Amino acid sequence: MIGAFFREIAAAILAIWNDKGARSTMLGATLFFSVFFPQPYLSEVVRDMPVAVIDQDGSTLSRELIRRIDAADAVAVAHYAADMPSARALFLKRQVHGIVVVPPRFERDLLAARAAPIAVFSDGGYFLLNSVMSSALSNAARSLGAEVQVGRLTASGVDAAQAMAIVEPLRVTTVPLFNPTGGYASFVLPAVFVLILQQTLLMGIGNLKAGRRSAGGLSTFADAIVYVALYSLWAGVVLVLLPWVYRLPRIGDVAVMYAVAVPFLAAVTAMGLAVARLIPSKEGVIFFLVVLGMPLFFLSGVSWPAEAMPQFLRTVAFAIPSTTAVPALVRVNQMGADLRSVETAIFVQLALCIAYSTLAVAIERWKKGRSA
């Protein structure tokens, strides 16, 4: 019995290596996507985004405002435009991604304690660029306005420290926990790595099993052991090694990470076997999984909070292993969660493994009954 089991293990390993589709997916694609996908996000944050300035005041304070905008790390004053048409032309040519208009009488209104509005036009088609532009201008305007107000108070005889307290009675210090740089890569990549593991494992199983009859319980169990073992190695590469290479924050215990990852991989394997039994061709399985890839990313709660989704979608999403595995693995790796904090996710993965295994067996028996 033990000898037969190890022969089935060897056969499963050879099947992966001899099948071109499975080999390229489970070995090549996993490494390729894990290494290639992070490349556009390695800069983490936007720096020196070019903007155009229209200074209609030409005063000392307007030039000081522009200097402070240019001093921000995220933006850089790349062009001084004479009027809005010329600035708009630069924007449409993609030479700048934002326009700042300092109106006439800016300094006079500011010194006279009147509102001194500033017009800002930013690229709303790119949320990150729009956010960066708004933040840089708000910080520059707030600091300049506070300095002018403090100067006005000290000129009237108020102590400098008291004037600062009047102008800024509450000082807020923002500390980004678990993402020190506040970067996009540290936010999205840990979740994407989990989805890469899921999708490539499902596609590999589809290449190996779609349209083929089961060779028996021992063979299927040996296949599952090999798939989970192989992807446990990939989990170490993708969830431990690559974050270290890319300097992404990771403070979790590797043992706790594997306590979540192994049941997750078992659930994905069972799901892959069920899908392969249900869809009779490799092409059909691959098409189904490719179409399913983007919805799974949104349903994982990474790009949009799960609490904001319709209850129906949230319920359906629990049938996908990544829905509960992604937040659990992120909590472990990026937030240092302990085993008790993610035990619910582990139980969900084990339940999904049992459910999909039962479904795969039921589909196989149903097909045998029809062909008999």
PDB file of N, CA and C in Angstrom, residues 17 24 66 69 75 79 84 90-91 98 119 136 163 207 212 221-222 258 275 283 305 316 337 345:
ATOM      1  N   TRP A  17       5.454  17.511 -14.964  1.00  0.00           N
ATOM      2  CA  TRP A  17       6.617  17.825 -15.781  1.00  0.00           C
ATOM      3  C   TRP A  17       6.387  17.492 -17.261  1.00  0.00           C
ATOM      4  N   SER A  24       4.178  24.808 -17.728  1.00  0.00           N
ATOM      5  CA  SER A  24       4.330  26.243 -17.946  1.00  0.00           C
ATOM      6  C   SER A  24       3.484  27.062 -16.977  1.00  0.00           C
ATOM      7  N   ILE A  66       3.923  79.039  -4.840  1.00  0.00           N
ATOM      8  CA  ILE A  66       4.418  78.180  -5.922  1.00  0.00           C
ATOM      9  C   ILE A  66       5.684  77.448  -5.473  1.00  0.00           C
ATOM     10  N   ILE A  69       4.629  74.566  -3.300  1.00  0.00           N
ATOM     11  CA  ILE A  69       4.071  73.476  -4.106  1.00  0.00           C
ATOM     12  C   ILE A  69       5.197  72.680  -4.762  1.00  0.00           C
ATOM     13  N   VAL A  75       4.989  66.459  -6.295  1.00  0.00           N
ATOM     14  CA  VAL A  75       4.773  67.247  -7.505  1.00  0.00           C
ATOM     15  C   VAL A  75       5.987  68.110  -7.794  1.00  0.00           C
ATOM     16  N   HIS A  79       6.117  73.794 -15.685  1.00  0.00           N
ATOM     17  CA  HIS A  79       5.858  74.837 -16.686  1.00  0.00           C
ATOM     18  C   HIS A  79       5.149  76.011 -16.034  1.00  0.00           C
ATOM     19  N   MET A  84      -4.837  80.128 -19.460  1.00  0.00           N
ATOM     20  CA  MET A  84      -5.442  78.807 -19.374  1.00  0.00           C
ATOM     21  C   MET A  84      -5.359  78.027 -20.686  1.00  0.00           C
ATOM     22  N   LEU A  90      -0.845  72.047 -22.734  1.00  0.00           N
ATOM     23  CA  LEU A  90       0.169  71.207 -22.096  1.00  0.00           C
ATOM     24  C   LEU A  90      -0.459  69.985 -21.432  1.00  0.00           C
ATOM     25  N   PHE A  91      -1.636  70.188 -20.813  1.00  0.00           N
ATOM     26  CA  PHE A  91      -2.317  69.079 -20.148  1.00  0.00           C
ATOM     27  C   PHE A  91      -2.778  68.034 -21.159  1.00  0.00           C
ATOM     28  N   GLY A  98      -1.502  68.404 -13.980  1.00  0.00           N
ATOM     29  CA  GLY A  98      -2.293  69.291 -13.148  1.00  0.00           C
ATOM     30  C   GLY A  98      -1.998  70.739 -13.477  1.00  0.00           C
ATOM     31  N   ALA A 119      -7.408  78.168  -7.822  1.00  0.00           N
ATOM     32  CA  ALA A 119      -8.037  77.176  -8.709  1.00  0.00           C
ATOM     33  C   ALA A 119      -7.042  76.060  -9.004  1.00  0.00           C
ATOM     34  N   ALA A 136      -0.833  67.903  -2.236  1.00  0.00           N
ATOM     35  CA  ALA A 136       0.316  68.814  -2.308  1.00  0.00           C
ATOM     36  C   ALA A 136      -0.131  70.268  -2.230  1.00  0.00           C
ATOM     37  N   ALA A 163       0.269  82.539  19.417  1.00  0.00           N
ATOM     38  CA  ALA A 163      -0.266  82.715  18.066  1.00  0.00           C
ATOM     39  C   ALA A 163      -0.304  81.387  17.317  1.00  0.00           C
ATOM     40  N   ASN A 207      -5.413  21.942 -16.647  1.00  0.00           N
ATOM     41  CA  ASN A 207      -4.627  21.352 -17.738  1.00  0.00           C
ATOM     42  C   ASN A 207      -4.417  19.856 -17.539  1.00  0.00           C
ATOM     43  N   ARG A 212     -10.515  14.187 -18.356  1.00  0.00           N
ATOM     44  CA  ARG A 212      -9.950  12.858 -18.082  1.00  0.00           C
ATOM     45  C   ARG A 212     -10.711  12.207 -16.928  1.00  0.00           C
ATOM     46  N   PHE A 221      -5.728  11.305  -4.404  1.00  0.00           N
ATOM     47  CA  PHE A 221      -5.154  11.784  -3.146  1.00  0.00           C
ATOM     48  C   PHE A 221      -3.671  12.099  -3.314  1.00  0.00           C
ATOM     49  N   ALA A 222      -2.949  11.249  -4.046  1.00  0.00           N
ATOM     50  CA  ALA A 222      -1.522  11.500  -4.296  1.00  0.00           C
ATOM     51  C   ALA A 222      -1.335  12.770  -5.115  1.00  0.00           C
ATOM     52  N   TYR A 258       1.967  29.505   7.248  1.00  0.00           N
ATOM     53  CA  TYR A 258       1.731  28.190   6.653  1.00  0.00           C
ATOM     54  C   TYR A 258       0.489  27.526   7.241  1.00  0.00           C
ATOM     55  N   VAL A 275     -13.816  21.687 -10.541  1.00  0.00           N
ATOM     56  CA  VAL A 275     -14.009  22.416 -11.804  1.00  0.00           C
ATOM     57  C   VAL A 275     -13.578  21.558 -12.988  1.00  0.00           C
ATOM     58  N   GLU A 283      -9.598  23.790 -22.570  1.00  0.00           N
ATOM     59  CA  GLU A 283      -9.877  25.133 -23.043  1.00  0.00           C
ATOM     60  C   GLU A 283     -11.000  25.780 -22.254  1.00  0.00           C
ATOM     61  N   PRO A 305     -13.878  47.707  -0.128  1.00  0.00           N
ATOM     62  CA  PRO A 305     -14.193  47.046   1.147  1.00  0.00           C
ATOM     63  C   PRO A 305     -15.336  46.045   1.007  1.00  0.00           C
ATOM     64  N   VAL A 316     -21.800  34.846  -1.970  1.00  0.00           N
ATOM     65  CA  VAL A 316     -21.254  34.035  -3.062  1.00  0.00           C
ATOM     66  C   VAL A 316     -19.732  33.978  -2.981  1.00  0.00           C
ATOM     67  N   ALA A 337      -0.434  39.068  12.861  1.00  0.00           N
ATOM     68  CA  ALA A 337      -1.511  38.409  13.595  1.00  0.00           C
ATOM     69  C   ALA A 337      -1.082  37.015  14.059  1.00  0.00           C
ATOM     70  N   ALA A 345     -10.665  31.795   9.536  1.00  0.00           N
ATOM     71  CA  ALA A 345     -10.313  31.629   8.130  1.00  0.00           C
ATOM     72  C   ALA A 345      -9.791  30.217   7.860  1.00  0.00           C
TER      73      ALA A 345
END
